[in-house]
CSV table of C-alpha atoms in Angstrom, one decimal:
chain,number,residue,atom,x,y,z
A,1436,MET,CA,-33.7,8.9,9.9
A,1437,ASN,CA,-35.2,7.5,6.7
A,1438,ARG,CA,-37.7,4.7,6.8
A,1439,PHE,CA,-35.1,2.6,5.1
A,1440,ASN,CA,-32.1,1.4,7.0
A,1441,VAL,CA,-29.1,-0.8,6.9
A,1442,ARG,CA,-31.1,-3.9,7.9
A,1443,ASN,CA,-33.6,-3.6,5.0
A,1444,GLU,CA,-35.8,-6.1,6.9
A,1445,ARG,CA,-32.9,-8.3,7.7
A,1446,ASN,CA,-31.7,-9.1,11.2
A,1447,LEU,CA,-27.9,-8.6,11.0
A,1448,THR,CA,-27.1,-9.3,14.6
A,1449,MET,CA,-25.3,-12.5,13.6
A,1450,LEU,CA,-23.1,-10.7,11.1
A,1451,VAL,CA,-20.1,-11.3,13.4
A,1452,ASP,CA,-16.9,-13.2,13.2
A,1453,PHE,CA,-17.3,-16.5,15.1
A,1454,TYR,CA,-14.5,-15.7,17.5
A,1455,GLU,CA,-16.6,-12.9,18.9
A,1456,LEU,CA,-19.1,-15.5,20.0
A,1457,THR,CA,-16.5,-17.9,21.3
A,1458,MET,CA,-14.8,-15.1,23.3
A,1459,GLY,CA,-18.2,-13.9,24.5
A,1460,ASN,CA,-18.9,-17.4,25.8
A,1461,GLY,CA,-15.5,-17.5,27.4
A,1462,TYR,CA,-16.0,-14.1,29.1
A,1463,PHE,CA,-19.4,-15.3,30.4
A,1464,ASP,CA,-18.2,-18.7,31.7
A,1465,ASN,CA,-15.2,-17.1,33.4
A,1466,GLY,CA,-17.2,-14.4,35.2
A,1467,VAL,CA,-15.8,-11.4,33.4
A,1468,ALA,CA,-18.5,-10.7,30.9
A,1469,ASN,CA,-19.6,-7.5,32.6
A,1470,LYS,CA,-16.1,-6.1,33.1
A,1471,ILE,CA,-16.2,-2.7,31.5
A,1472,ALA,CA,-13.8,-2.4,28.6
A,1473,TYR,CA,-12.9,0.4,26.2
A,1474,PHE,CA,-12.2,-0.3,22.5
A,1475,ASP,CA,-10.9,2.0,19.8
A,1476,MET,CA,-11.6,1.7,16.0
A,1477,PHE,CA,-8.9,3.4,14.0
A,1478,PHE,CA,-6.8,3.0,10.9
A,1479,ARG,CA,-3.1,3.2,10.3
A,1480,ARG,CA,-2.7,4.4,6.7
A,1481,VAL,CA,-4.5,6.5,4.2
A,1482,PRO,CA,-5.4,4.6,0.9
A,1483,ASP,CA,-3.7,5.6,-2.3
A,1484,GLY,CA,-1.0,7.4,-0.5
A,1485,GLY,CA,-3.3,10.3,0.2
A,1486,GLY,CA,-3.2,12.8,3.0
A,1487,TYR,CA,-6.5,12.2,4.7
A,1488,CYS,CA,-9.8,10.2,4.7
A,1489,ILE,CA,-13.5,11.2,4.9
A,1490,MET,CA,-15.4,9.6,7.7
A,1491,ALA,CA,-18.6,7.8,6.7
A,1492,GLY,CA,-21.0,5.1,7.9
A,1493,VAL,CA,-22.1,6.4,11.3
A,1494,GLU,CA,-25.8,6.4,10.4
A,1495,GLN,CA,-25.8,2.8,9.4
A,1496,LEU,CA,-23.8,1.9,12.6
A,1497,ILE,CA,-26.5,3.6,14.7
A,1498,GLU,CA,-29.2,1.6,12.9
A,1499,TYR,CA,-27.4,-1.7,13.5
A,1500,LEU,CA,-26.7,-1.0,17.2
A,1501,SER,CA,-30.2,0.2,17.8
A,1502,ASP,CA,-31.9,-3.1,17.3
A,1503,LEU,CA,-29.6,-5.9,18.3
A,1504,LYS,CA,-31.5,-9.1,19.0
A,1505,PHE,CA,-31.1,-12.9,18.6
A,1506,THR,CA,-33.9,-14.8,17.1
A,1507,GLU,CA,-35.0,-18.3,18.1
A,1508,ASP,CA,-33.4,-19.5,14.8
A,1509,ASP,CA,-30.1,-17.8,15.8
A,1510,ILE,CA,-30.1,-19.5,19.2
A,1511,GLU,CA,-30.9,-22.9,17.7
A,1512,TYR,CA,-28.1,-22.5,15.2
A,1513,LEU,CA,-25.6,-21.6,18.0
A,1514,LYS,CA,-26.9,-24.6,20.1
A,1515,SER,CA,-26.2,-26.9,17.2
A,1516,LYS,CA,-22.5,-25.9,17.2
A,1517,ASN,CA,-22.0,-27.7,20.6
A,1518,THR,CA,-19.7,-24.9,21.6
A,1519,PHE,CA,-21.6,-22.6,23.8
A,1520,SER,CA,-22.9,-23.0,27.4
A,1521,GLU,CA,-26.6,-23.0,28.1
A,1522,GLU,CA,-26.1,-19.9,30.4
A,1523,PHE,CA,-24.5,-18.0,27.6
A,1524,LEU,CA,-27.3,-18.9,25.2
A,1525,ASP,CA,-29.8,-17.8,27.8
A,1526,TYR,CA,-27.9,-14.5,28.0
A,1527,LEU,CA,-28.2,-14.0,24.2
A,1528,LYS,CA,-31.9,-14.8,24.2
A,1529,ASN,CA,-32.4,-11.7,26.5
A,1530,PHE,CA,-29.7,-9.6,25.0
A,1531,GLU,CA,-29.9,-5.9,25.7
A,1532,PHE,CA,-27.3,-3.5,24.4
A,1533,VAL,CA,-26.0,-1.2,27.1
A,1534,CYS,CA,-22.7,0.3,25.8
A,1535,ASP,CA,-21.7,3.9,25.4
A,1536,VAL,CA,-20.4,4.7,21.9
A,1537,TRP,CA,-18.7,7.8,20.6
A,1538,ALA,CA,-17.9,8.5,16.9
A,1539,ILE,CA,-16.4,11.2,14.7
A,1540,PRO,CA,-19.4,12.6,12.8
A,1541,GLU,CA,-19.6,11.7,9.1
A,1542,GLY,CA,-18.0,14.0,6.6
A,1543,ASN,CA,-15.0,15.0,8.8
A,1544,PRO,CA,-11.5,14.6,7.5
A,1545,VAL,CA,-9.9,11.9,9.6
A,1546,PHE,CA,-6.3,10.7,10.0
A,1547,PRO,CA,-4.3,7.6,10.9
A,1548,SER,CA,-4.1,6.5,14.6
A,1549,GLU,CA,-7.0,8.6,15.9
A,1550,PRO,CA,-10.1,6.7,17.1
A,1551,LEU,CA,-13.0,7.0,14.6
A,1552,VAL,CA,-15.3,5.1,17.0
A,1553,VAL,CA,-14.9,4.5,20.8
A,1554,VAL,CA,-16.9,1.9,22.6
A,1555,LYS,CA,-17.3,1.6,26.4
A,1556,GLY,CA,-19.3,-1.2,28.0
A,1557,PRO,CA,-19.4,-4.8,29.2
A,1558,VAL,CA,-16.6,-6.6,27.3
A,1559,ILE,CA,-19.0,-9.3,26.2
A,1560,GLN,CA,-20.9,-6.6,24.2
A,1561,ALA,CA,-18.1,-4.3,23.2
A,1562,GLN,CA,-16.2,-7.3,21.7
A,1563,PHE,CA,-19.3,-8.6,20.0
A,1564,ILE,CA,-19.9,-5.5,17.8
A,1565,GLU,CA,-16.4,-5.4,16.5
A,1566,THR,CA,-17.1,-6.8,13.0
A,1567,MET,CA,-20.0,-4.6,12.2
A,1568,ILE,CA,-18.2,-1.5,13.3
A,1569,LEU,CA,-15.3,-2.3,11.1
A,1570,LEU,CA,-17.4,-3.5,8.2
A,1571,THR,CA,-19.7,-0.4,8.2
A,1572,VAL,CA,-17.1,2.3,8.8
A,1573,ASN,CA,-14.3,0.7,6.7
A,1574,HIS,CA,-16.5,0.4,3.6
A,1575,GLN,CA,-18.2,3.8,3.5
A,1576,THR,CA,-15.0,5.7,4.6
A,1577,LEU,CA,-13.1,4.0,1.8
A,1578,ILE,CA,-15.6,5.0,-0.8
A,1579,ALA,CA,-16.2,8.5,0.5
A,1580,THR,CA,-12.4,9.0,0.5
A,1581,LYS,CA,-12.1,7.8,-3.1
A,1582,ALA,CA,-15.0,9.9,-4.2
A,1583,ASN,CA,-13.4,13.0,-2.5
A,1584,ARG,CA,-10.2,12.4,-4.5
A,1585,ILE,CA,-12.1,12.1,-7.8
A,1586,CYS,CA,-14.2,15.1,-7.1
A,1587,ARG,CA,-11.2,17.2,-6.3
A,1588,ALA,CA,-9.5,16.1,-9.5
A,1589,ALA,CA,-12.6,17.3,-11.4
A,1590,GLN,CA,-11.8,20.9,-10.2
A,1591,GLY,CA,-15.4,21.9,-9.6
A,1592,ARG,CA,-17.0,20.0,-12.4
A,1593,PRO,CA,-19.9,17.7,-11.3
A,1594,VAL,CA,-19.1,14.0,-10.8
A,1595,MET,CA,-21.9,11.5,-11.1
A,1596,GLU,CA,-21.5,8.1,-9.4
A,1597,PHE,CA,-22.2,5.4,-12.0
A,1598,GLY,CA,-20.9,2.3,-10.3
A,1599,SER,CA,-23.9,0.1,-9.2
A,1600,ARG,CA,-23.4,-2.6,-11.7
A,1601,ARG,CA,-19.8,-3.1,-10.8
A,1602,ALA,CA,-20.1,-2.9,-7.0
A,1603,GLN,CA,-19.4,-5.8,-4.7
A,1604,GLY,CA,-22.9,-6.8,-4.1
A,1605,TYR,CA,-26.2,-5.0,-3.4
A,1606,ASP,CA,-25.1,-3.2,-0.2
A,1607,GLY,CA,-21.8,-2.2,-1.9
A,1608,ALA,CA,-23.9,-0.4,-4.5
A,1609,ILE,CA,-26.4,1.2,-2.2
A,1610,TYR,CA,-24.1,2.3,0.6
A,1611,GLY,CA,-21.3,3.0,-1.8
A,1612,ALA,CA,-23.6,5.5,-3.5
A,1613,ARG,CA,-24.3,7.1,-0.2
A,1614,ALA,CA,-20.7,7.3,0.7
A,1615,ALA,CA,-19.8,8.7,-2.8
A,1616,MET,CA,-22.3,11.5,-2.2
A,1617,ILE,CA,-20.7,12.3,1.1
A,1618,GLY,CA,-17.4,12.4,-0.6
A,1619,GLY,CA,-18.6,15.0,-3.0
A,1620,CYS,CA,-20.4,13.4,-5.9
A,1621,SER,CA,-23.3,15.5,-7.4
A,1622,SER,CA,-25.6,12.6,-8.1
A,1623,THR,CA,-25.8,8.8,-8.5
A,1624,ALA,CA,-27.2,6.4,-11.0
A,1625,CYS,CA,-28.4,4.2,-8.2
A,1626,THR,CA,-32.1,4.7,-8.0
A,1627,ILE,CA,-32.7,3.0,-4.6
A,1628,ALA,CA,-30.1,5.3,-3.1
A,1629,ASP,CA,-32.2,8.3,-4.1
A,1630,GLU,CA,-35.3,6.6,-2.6
A,1631,MET,CA,-33.5,5.7,0.6
A,1632,PHE,CA,-31.3,8.8,1.2
A,1633,ASP,CA,-33.0,11.6,-0.9
A,1634,VAL,CA,-30.0,12.1,-3.1
A,1635,PRO,CA,-30.3,13.0,-6.8
A,1636,ALA,CA,-30.6,10.0,-9.2
A,1637,VAL,CA,-29.7,10.7,-12.8
A,1638,GLY,CA,-29.5,8.8,-16.1
A,1639,THR,CA,-30.3,9.0,-19.7
A,1640,MET,CA,-29.8,6.2,-22.3
A,1641,ALA,CA,-27.6,3.2,-23.0
A,1642,HIS,CA,-26.1,2.2,-26.3
A,1643,SER,CA,-28.9,-0.4,-26.6
A,1644,TRP,CA,-31.4,2.4,-27.1
A,1645,VAL,CA,-29.5,3.7,-30.1
A,1646,GLN,CA,-29.0,0.1,-31.5
A,1647,LEU,CA,-32.6,-0.7,-31.2
A,1648,PHE,CA,-33.7,1.8,-33.9
A,1649,ASP,CA,-33.0,1.5,-37.6
A,1650,ASN,CA,-30.6,4.3,-37.5
A,1651,GLU,CA,-29.0,6.7,-35.0
A,1652,TYR,CA,-31.0,9.7,-36.1
A,1653,ASP,CA,-34.3,8.0,-35.3
A,1654,ALA,CA,-33.0,6.9,-31.9
A,1655,PHE,CA,-32.0,10.5,-31.1
A,1656,LYS,CA,-35.2,11.9,-32.5
A,1657,CYS,CA,-37.4,9.6,-30.4
A,1658,TRP,CA,-35.4,10.4,-27.3
A,1659,ALA,CA,-35.7,14.2,-27.8
A,1660,GLU,CA,-39.4,13.9,-28.4
A,1661,THR,CA,-39.8,11.9,-25.2
A,1662,TYR,CA,-37.5,14.0,-23.0
A,1663,PRO,CA,-37.3,17.4,-24.6
A,1664,ASP,CA,-36.5,19.2,-21.3
A,1665,ASN,CA,-33.7,16.9,-20.4
A,1666,CYS,CA,-32.2,15.8,-23.6
A,1667,VAL,CA,-28.7,14.3,-23.3
A,1668,LEU,CA,-27.6,12.1,-26.2
A,1669,LEU,CA,-25.1,9.3,-26.1
A,1670,VAL,CA,-23.0,9.9,-29.3
A,1671,ASP,CA,-20.4,7.1,-29.4
A,1672,THR,CA,-22.4,4.1,-30.4
A,1673,TYR,CA,-21.0,4.1,-34.0
A,1674,ASN,CA,-18.7,7.0,-34.7
A,1675,VAL,CA,-18.6,10.2,-32.5
A,1676,LEU,CA,-17.5,12.7,-35.1
A,1677,LYS,CA,-18.9,11.2,-38.3
A,1678,SER,CA,-22.3,10.1,-37.0
A,1679,GLY,CA,-23.0,10.8,-33.4
A,1680,ILE,CA,-22.4,14.6,-33.2
A,1681,PRO,CA,-23.9,15.3,-36.7
A,1682,ASN,CA,-27.1,13.4,-35.8
A,1683,ALA,CA,-27.3,15.0,-32.4
A,1684,ILE,CA,-27.0,18.5,-33.9
A,1685,LYS,CA,-29.6,17.6,-36.5
A,1686,VAL,CA,-32.1,16.5,-33.8
A,1687,PHE,CA,-31.4,19.6,-31.8
A,1688,ASP,CA,-32.1,21.7,-34.8
A,1689,GLU,CA,-35.2,19.9,-36.0
A,1690,ILE,CA,-36.9,18.8,-32.8
A,1691,LEU,CA,-35.8,21.0,-29.8
A,1692,LYS,CA,-35.2,24.3,-31.5
A,1693,PRO,CA,-38.8,24.6,-32.8
A,1694,MET,CA,-40.0,24.0,-29.3
A,1695,GLY,CA,-37.8,26.8,-28.0
A,1696,ILE,CA,-35.8,24.2,-25.8
A,1697,ARG,CA,-32.1,24.0,-25.5
A,1698,PRO,CA,-30.3,20.6,-25.4
A,1699,LYS,CA,-28.8,19.6,-22.1
A,1700,GLY,CA,-25.8,17.7,-23.4
A,1701,ILE,CA,-24.0,14.9,-25.1
A,1702,ARG,CA,-22.2,11.9,-23.5
A,1703,ILE,CA,-19.1,10.1,-24.7
A,1704,ASP,CA,-18.4,6.7,-23.2
A,1705,SER,CA,-15.3,5.7,-25.2
A,1706,GLY,CA,-12.3,6.9,-27.2
A,1707,ASP,CA,-9.7,9.6,-26.8
A,1708,ILE,CA,-11.4,12.0,-24.3
A,1709,THR,CA,-9.2,15.0,-25.0
A,1710,TYR,CA,-9.4,14.8,-28.8
A,1711,LEU,CA,-13.1,13.9,-29.0
A,1712,THR,CA,-14.3,16.5,-26.6
A,1713,ASN,CA,-12.3,19.3,-28.3
A,1714,CYS,CA,-13.7,18.3,-31.6
A,1715,CYS,CA,-17.3,18.0,-30.2
A,1716,ARG,CA,-17.0,21.4,-28.5
A,1717,GLU,CA,-16.0,23.0,-31.8
A,1718,LEU,CA,-18.9,21.4,-33.7
A,1719,LEU,CA,-21.5,22.2,-31.0
A,1720,ASP,CA,-20.3,25.8,-30.7
A,1721,ALA,CA,-20.4,26.3,-34.5
A,1722,ALA,CA,-24.0,25.0,-34.6
A,1723,GLY,CA,-25.0,27.5,-31.9
A,1724,TYR,CA,-25.1,25.2,-28.9
A,1725,GLU,CA,-22.4,26.7,-26.8
A,1726,ASP,CA,-24.4,25.8,-23.7
A,1727,CYS,CA,-24.7,22.1,-24.5
A,1728,LYS,CA,-22.7,20.2,-21.9
A,1729,ILE,CA,-20.2,17.5,-22.7
A,1730,VAL,CA,-20.3,14.5,-20.3
A,1731,ILE,CA,-17.6,11.9,-20.2
A,1732,SER,CA,-17.7,8.4,-18.7
A,1733,ASN,CA,-15.8,5.0,-19.1
A,1734,SER,CA,-13.4,3.7,-16.5
A,1735,LEU,CA,-12.4,7.1,-15.1
A,1736,ASP,CA,-10.5,7.8,-11.9
A,1737,GLU,CA,-8.8,10.8,-10.3
A,1738,TYR,CA,-5.6,10.3,-12.3
A,1739,ILE,CA,-7.3,10.1,-15.7
A,1740,ILE,CA,-9.5,13.1,-14.9
A,1741,SER,CA,-6.6,15.2,-13.8
A,1742,ASP,CA,-4.7,14.2,-17.0
A,1743,VAL,CA,-7.4,15.1,-19.5
A,1744,ILE,CA,-8.2,18.4,-17.8
A,1745,ALA,CA,-4.5,19.2,-17.9
A,1746,GLN,CA,-4.5,18.3,-21.6
A,1747,GLY,CA,-7.3,20.8,-22.3
A,1748,ALA,CA,-10.2,18.4,-22.7
A,1749,LYS,CA,-13.5,20.2,-23.0
A,1750,VAL,CA,-15.5,18.3,-20.3
A,1751,ASP,CA,-18.3,19.7,-18.2
A,1752,SER,CA,-19.0,16.7,-16.0
A,1753,PHE,CA,-17.9,13.1,-15.4
A,1754,GLY,CA,-19.6,9.8,-14.8
A,1755,VAL,CA,-17.4,7.6,-12.7
A,1756,GLY,CA,-18.2,3.9,-12.1
A,1757,GLU,CA,-16.2,0.9,-11.2
A,1758,ARG,CA,-13.0,2.7,-10.1
A,1759,LEU,CA,-15.0,4.7,-7.6
A,1760,ILE,CA,-17.6,2.2,-6.2
A,1761,THR,CA,-14.9,-0.4,-5.7
A,1762,ALA,CA,-12.0,2.0,-4.8
A,1763,LYS,CA,-10.2,-0.1,-7.4
A,1764,SER,CA,-6.7,1.3,-6.9
A,1765,GLU,CA,-6.8,0.3,-3.2
A,1766,PRO,CA,-10.0,-1.5,-2.3
A,1767,VAL,CA,-9.3,-2.2,1.4
A,1768,PHE,CA,-9.6,0.3,4.2
A,1769,GLY,CA,-7.5,-1.1,7.0
A,1770,GLY,CA,-9.5,-0.1,10.0
A,1771,VAL,CA,-8.8,-2.1,13.2
A,1772,TYR,CA,-10.5,-2.5,16.6
A,1773,LYS,CA,-8.3,-2.7,19.7
A,1774,LEU,CA,-8.8,-2.9,23.4
A,1775,SER,CA,-7.5,0.3,25.0
A,1776,ALA,CA,-8.6,0.1,28.7
A,1777,ILE,CA,-10.6,-1.8,31.3
A,1778,GLU,CA,-12.2,-0.7,34.5
A,1779,ASN,CA,-11.3,-2.1,37.9
A,1780,GLY,CA,-13.9,-0.6,40.2
A,1781,SER,CA,-13.8,3.1,39.5
A,1782,THR,CA,-10.3,3.0,38.1
A,1783,ILE,CA,-9.6,3.1,34.4
A,1784,VAL,CA,-6.7,0.7,33.7
A,1785,PRO,CA,-5.0,1.4,30.4
A,1786,LYS,CA,-4.1,-1.4,28.0
A,1787,ILE,CA,-1.6,-1.5,25.2
A,1788,LYS,CA,-0.7,-3.9,22.4
A,1789,ILE,CA,3.0,-4.0,21.5
A,1790,SER,CA,4.5,-4.9,18.1
A,1791,GLU,CA,7.9,-5.0,16.4
A,1792,ASN,CA,6.3,-2.5,14.0
A,1793,GLU,CA,6.1,0.9,15.6
A,1794,GLU,CA,2.9,1.8,13.8
A,1795,LYS,CA,1.1,-1.2,15.3
A,1796,ILE,CA,1.7,-0.2,18.9
A,1797,THR,CA,-1.6,1.0,20.1
A,1798,ASN,CA,-2.3,4.2,22.1
A,1799,PRO,CA,-3.6,3.2,25.6
A,1800,GLY,CA,-6.4,4.6,27.7
A,1801,PHE,CA,-9.8,6.3,27.3
A,1802,LYS,CA,-9.1,9.1,24.9
A,1803,LYS,CA,-10.5,12.2,23.2
A,1804,ILE,CA,-9.4,14.0,20.0
A,1805,TYR,CA,-8.9,17.7,19.7
A,1806,ARG,CA,-8.6,19.4,16.3
A,1807,VAL,CA,-6.4,22.4,16.6
A,1808,PHE,CA,-7.2,25.4,14.4
A,1809,ASP,CA,-5.4,28.7,13.7
A,1810,LYS,CA,-7.6,31.4,15.1
A,1811,LYS,CA,-6.8,33.8,12.3
A,1812,SER,CA,-7.0,31.6,9.2
A,1813,HIS,CA,-9.3,28.9,10.7
A,1814,MET,CA,-7.1,26.3,9.0
A,1815,ALA,CA,-6.4,23.0,10.8
A,1816,ILE,CA,-3.0,22.8,12.3
A,1817,ALA,CA,-2.9,19.3,13.8
A,1818,ASP,CA,-5.0,16.8,15.8
A,1819,LEU,CA,-4.2,16.2,19.4
A,1820,LEU,CA,-5.0,12.8,20.9
A,1821,ALA,CA,-5.4,13.2,24.7
A,1822,LEU,CA,-6.6,11.3,27.7
A,1823,ASN,CA,-10.4,11.8,28.2
A,1824,SER,CA,-9.7,13.6,31.5
A,1825,GLU,CA,-7.5,16.3,29.9
A,1826,ILE,CA,-8.8,19.8,29.0
A,1827,VAL,CA,-7.0,22.1,26.6
A,1828,ASP,CA,-6.8,25.6,28.0
A,1829,GLU,CA,-7.0,27.8,24.9
A,1830,SER,CA,-5.7,30.8,26.8
A,1831,GLN,CA,-2.3,29.1,27.1
A,1832,PRO,CA,0.2,28.2,24.5
A,1833,LEU,CA,-0.1,24.6,23.3
A,1834,GLU,CA,3.1,22.6,22.7
A,1835,LEU,CA,2.7,19.9,20.0
A,1836,PHE,CA,5.4,17.3,19.4
A,1837,ASN,CA,5.9,14.5,17.0
A,1838,PRO,CA,5.0,11.3,19.0
A,1839,VAL,CA,7.9,9.4,17.3
A,1840,TYR,CA,10.5,12.1,16.7
A,1841,THR,CA,9.8,13.9,19.9
A,1842,TRP,CA,12.5,16.6,19.3
A,1843,LYS,CA,10.2,17.9,16.5
A,1844,ARG,CA,8.1,20.4,18.5
A,1845,LYS,CA,5.9,23.4,17.8
A,1846,LYS,CA,4.4,25.8,20.2
A,1847,VAL,CA,1.0,27.1,19.0
A,1848,LYS,CA,-0.5,30.4,20.1
A,1849,ASN,CA,-3.7,32.2,19.0
A,1850,TYR,CA,-5.5,28.9,18.3
A,1851,TYR,CA,-8.8,27.2,19.2
A,1852,VAL,CA,-9.7,23.5,19.5
A,1853,LYS,CA,-12.7,21.4,18.6
A,1854,GLU,CA,-13.5,18.0,20.1
A,1855,LEU,CA,-14.1,15.5,17.3
A,1856,LEU,CA,-15.7,12.5,19.0
A,1857,VAL,CA,-19.4,12.9,19.8
A,1858,LYS,CA,-21.6,10.5,21.8
A,1859,ILE,CA,-23.9,8.5,19.7
A,1860,PHE,CA,-25.1,5.9,22.3
A,1861,ASP,CA,-25.6,6.4,26.1
A,1862,HIS,CA,-26.1,3.1,28.0
A,1863,GLY,CA,-27.3,1.4,24.8
A,1864,LYS,CA,-29.7,4.2,23.7
A,1865,ALA,CA,-29.1,6.2,20.6
A,1866,VAL,CA,-28.6,9.9,21.5
A,1867,TYR,CA,-27.5,11.2,18.1
A,1868,THR,CA,-29.5,12.0,15.0
A,1869,SER,CA,-27.7,11.8,11.7
A,1870,PRO,CA,-28.0,14.7,9.3
A,1871,SER,CA,-29.1,14.1,5.8
A,1872,VAL,CA,-26.6,12.8,3.2
A,1873,LEU,CA,-26.6,16.2,1.4
A,1874,GLU,CA,-26.1,18.0,4.7
A,1875,ILE,CA,-23.1,15.7,5.5
A,1876,LYS,CA,-21.7,16.4,2.0
A,1877,GLU,CA,-21.9,20.2,2.5
A,1878,PHE,CA,-20.3,19.8,6.0
A,1879,SER,CA,-17.5,17.7,4.6
A,1880,GLN,CA,-16.7,20.2,1.9
A,1881,LYS,CA,-16.5,22.9,4.5
A,1882,GLU,CA,-14.3,20.9,6.8
A,1883,THR,CA,-12.0,19.7,4.0
A,1884,SER,CA,-11.5,23.3,2.9
A,1885,LYS,CA,-9.8,23.9,6.3
A,1886,LEU,CA,-6.9,21.6,5.4
A,1887,TRP,CA,-3.9,23.2,3.8
A,1888,PRO,CA,-3.4,22.5,0.0
A,1889,GLU,CA,-0.2,20.5,0.9
A,1890,VAL,CA,-2.3,18.0,2.7
A,1891,LEU,CA,-4.8,17.7,-0.1
A,1892,ARG,CA,-2.4,17.0,-3.0
A,1893,PHE,CA,-2.5,13.5,-4.5
A,1894,GLU,CA,1.3,12.9,-4.7
A,1895,ASN,CA,3.5,13.0,-1.6
A,1896,PRO,CA,1.0,15.0,0.5
A,1897,HIS,CA,2.3,16.8,3.6
A,1898,THR,CA,1.8,14.6,6.7
A,1899,TYR,CA,-1.0,16.0,8.9
A,1900,TYR,CA,0.1,15.2,12.4
A,1901,VAL,CA,-1.9,13.4,15.0
A,1902,ASP,CA,0.1,14.3,18.1
A,1903,LEU,CA,-0.2,12.8,21.6
A,1904,SER,CA,-0.6,14.9,24.6
A,1905,LYS,CA,2.3,14.9,27.1
A,1906,ASP,CA,0.2,12.9,29.6
A,1907,LEU,CA,-0.8,10.3,27.0
A,1908,TRP,CA,2.8,10.0,25.6
A,1909,ASP,CA,4.1,9.5,29.2
A,1910,LEU,CA,1.4,6.9,29.9
A,1911,LYS,CA,2.2,5.0,26.6
A,1912,HIS,CA,5.9,4.9,27.2
A,1913,SER,CA,5.5,4.0,30.9
A,1914,LEU,CA,3.5,1.0,29.8
A,1915,LEU,CA,6.0,0.1,27.1
A,1916,HIS,CA,8.9,0.3,29.6
A,1917,ASN,CA,7.1,-1.7,32.3
A,1918,LEU,CA,6.0,-4.4,29.9
A,1919,SER,CA,9.4,-4.7,28.2
A,1920,SER,CA,11.1,-5.0,31.6
A,1921,ASN,CA,9.0,-8.2,32.2
A,1922,PHE,CA,10.8,-9.9,29.3
A,1923,GLU,CA,14.4,-8.9,30.2
A,1924,GLU,CA,16.7,-11.8,31.0
């Protein structure tokens, strides 16, 4: 791991919802604090009506869980609330994390209803870490997913993350940039993200550079003389076609060409993208700068990018800011954290939450996730949510069925499976080392390529099924039947 981490010299142990402390005190005072509980963190719906999400945030979750401790100031604050018993406060003074934690590694495509994180441990601890699990995974998974959509819309053209100044706070900028890289961005404007995560930071000039000089030509000339090997000129300060491009070409001819250096590009930050880029391309080509790239920025998202490409815009790369870093079109990732089982002695007792809304009924028990792949094409067929004790025999046909419309069934042959959840903590000790951000990005691109195009499309994507094993389905409906019987008149 990098020498930087999510704490950034801060102790975030107290970044919890207050009810996690009041419940912890109640667990402690009622003698159930050490009862072993299982919790699942999962989400119910893909943002923007998409077909999948990109898992992110595991490294920061590990950093948080690795050093949980309550300071003297924390204890004094809690004591001042006149809410907590002395015994509970003494427990917090000597707090030692002992839970087991599993997570789906970052970069994996993930789907509704399957656990992204599973926690097993004393209920007082497993409950306490709820907020930070949700905060960390929800945020980065949201931004990685949005970035992935935008990068796919760009159809192979580089996408630069430009959103720091519009992010929701410092951590939103820093960890949003990290997540955007995982989602597929080629670089970021966030310098500290480069320092922390070793990802490419890029940037050239603002309009203020051009305005500072007496005229646009002088501004471009000074920039080219200062950065001849990486000369990208912002051409829309005054008039792109009547001033910006002519002055840029003049500087390329008079400053860079005598040095034997080719210009890297121009950037347009306003106006009609399709019209301006086509005109700029013609002018640059006519001047002999066919290799000069055209970069576009200004309030872009996957829909605008898709549209301008379809219209024939001559764009080589995109700078995307506020609509990426805030996931503006749907800025909340609805991950939840629910109890799924407890232990009585050596027996795992499944727990379920019932709701009038079918999608809010939880899947009980200690579970694992299998991703099922076609052996010939290596494309993902479905995910199978199973009890942790279940083993899939790849030599036998596997019957998958829709967990709601159970008559919809498919028997799969010639397949293989991969378990998605990996253990990241064993009795409170980290046992997983996160790859670098660029390694996660490469892994994510590889795994996403295993999804069928129908799942990847923006509008009305094909539903990728997360099916329940027969044993898990039977368990769930047995619990539903037994509990509903208790309320019959």
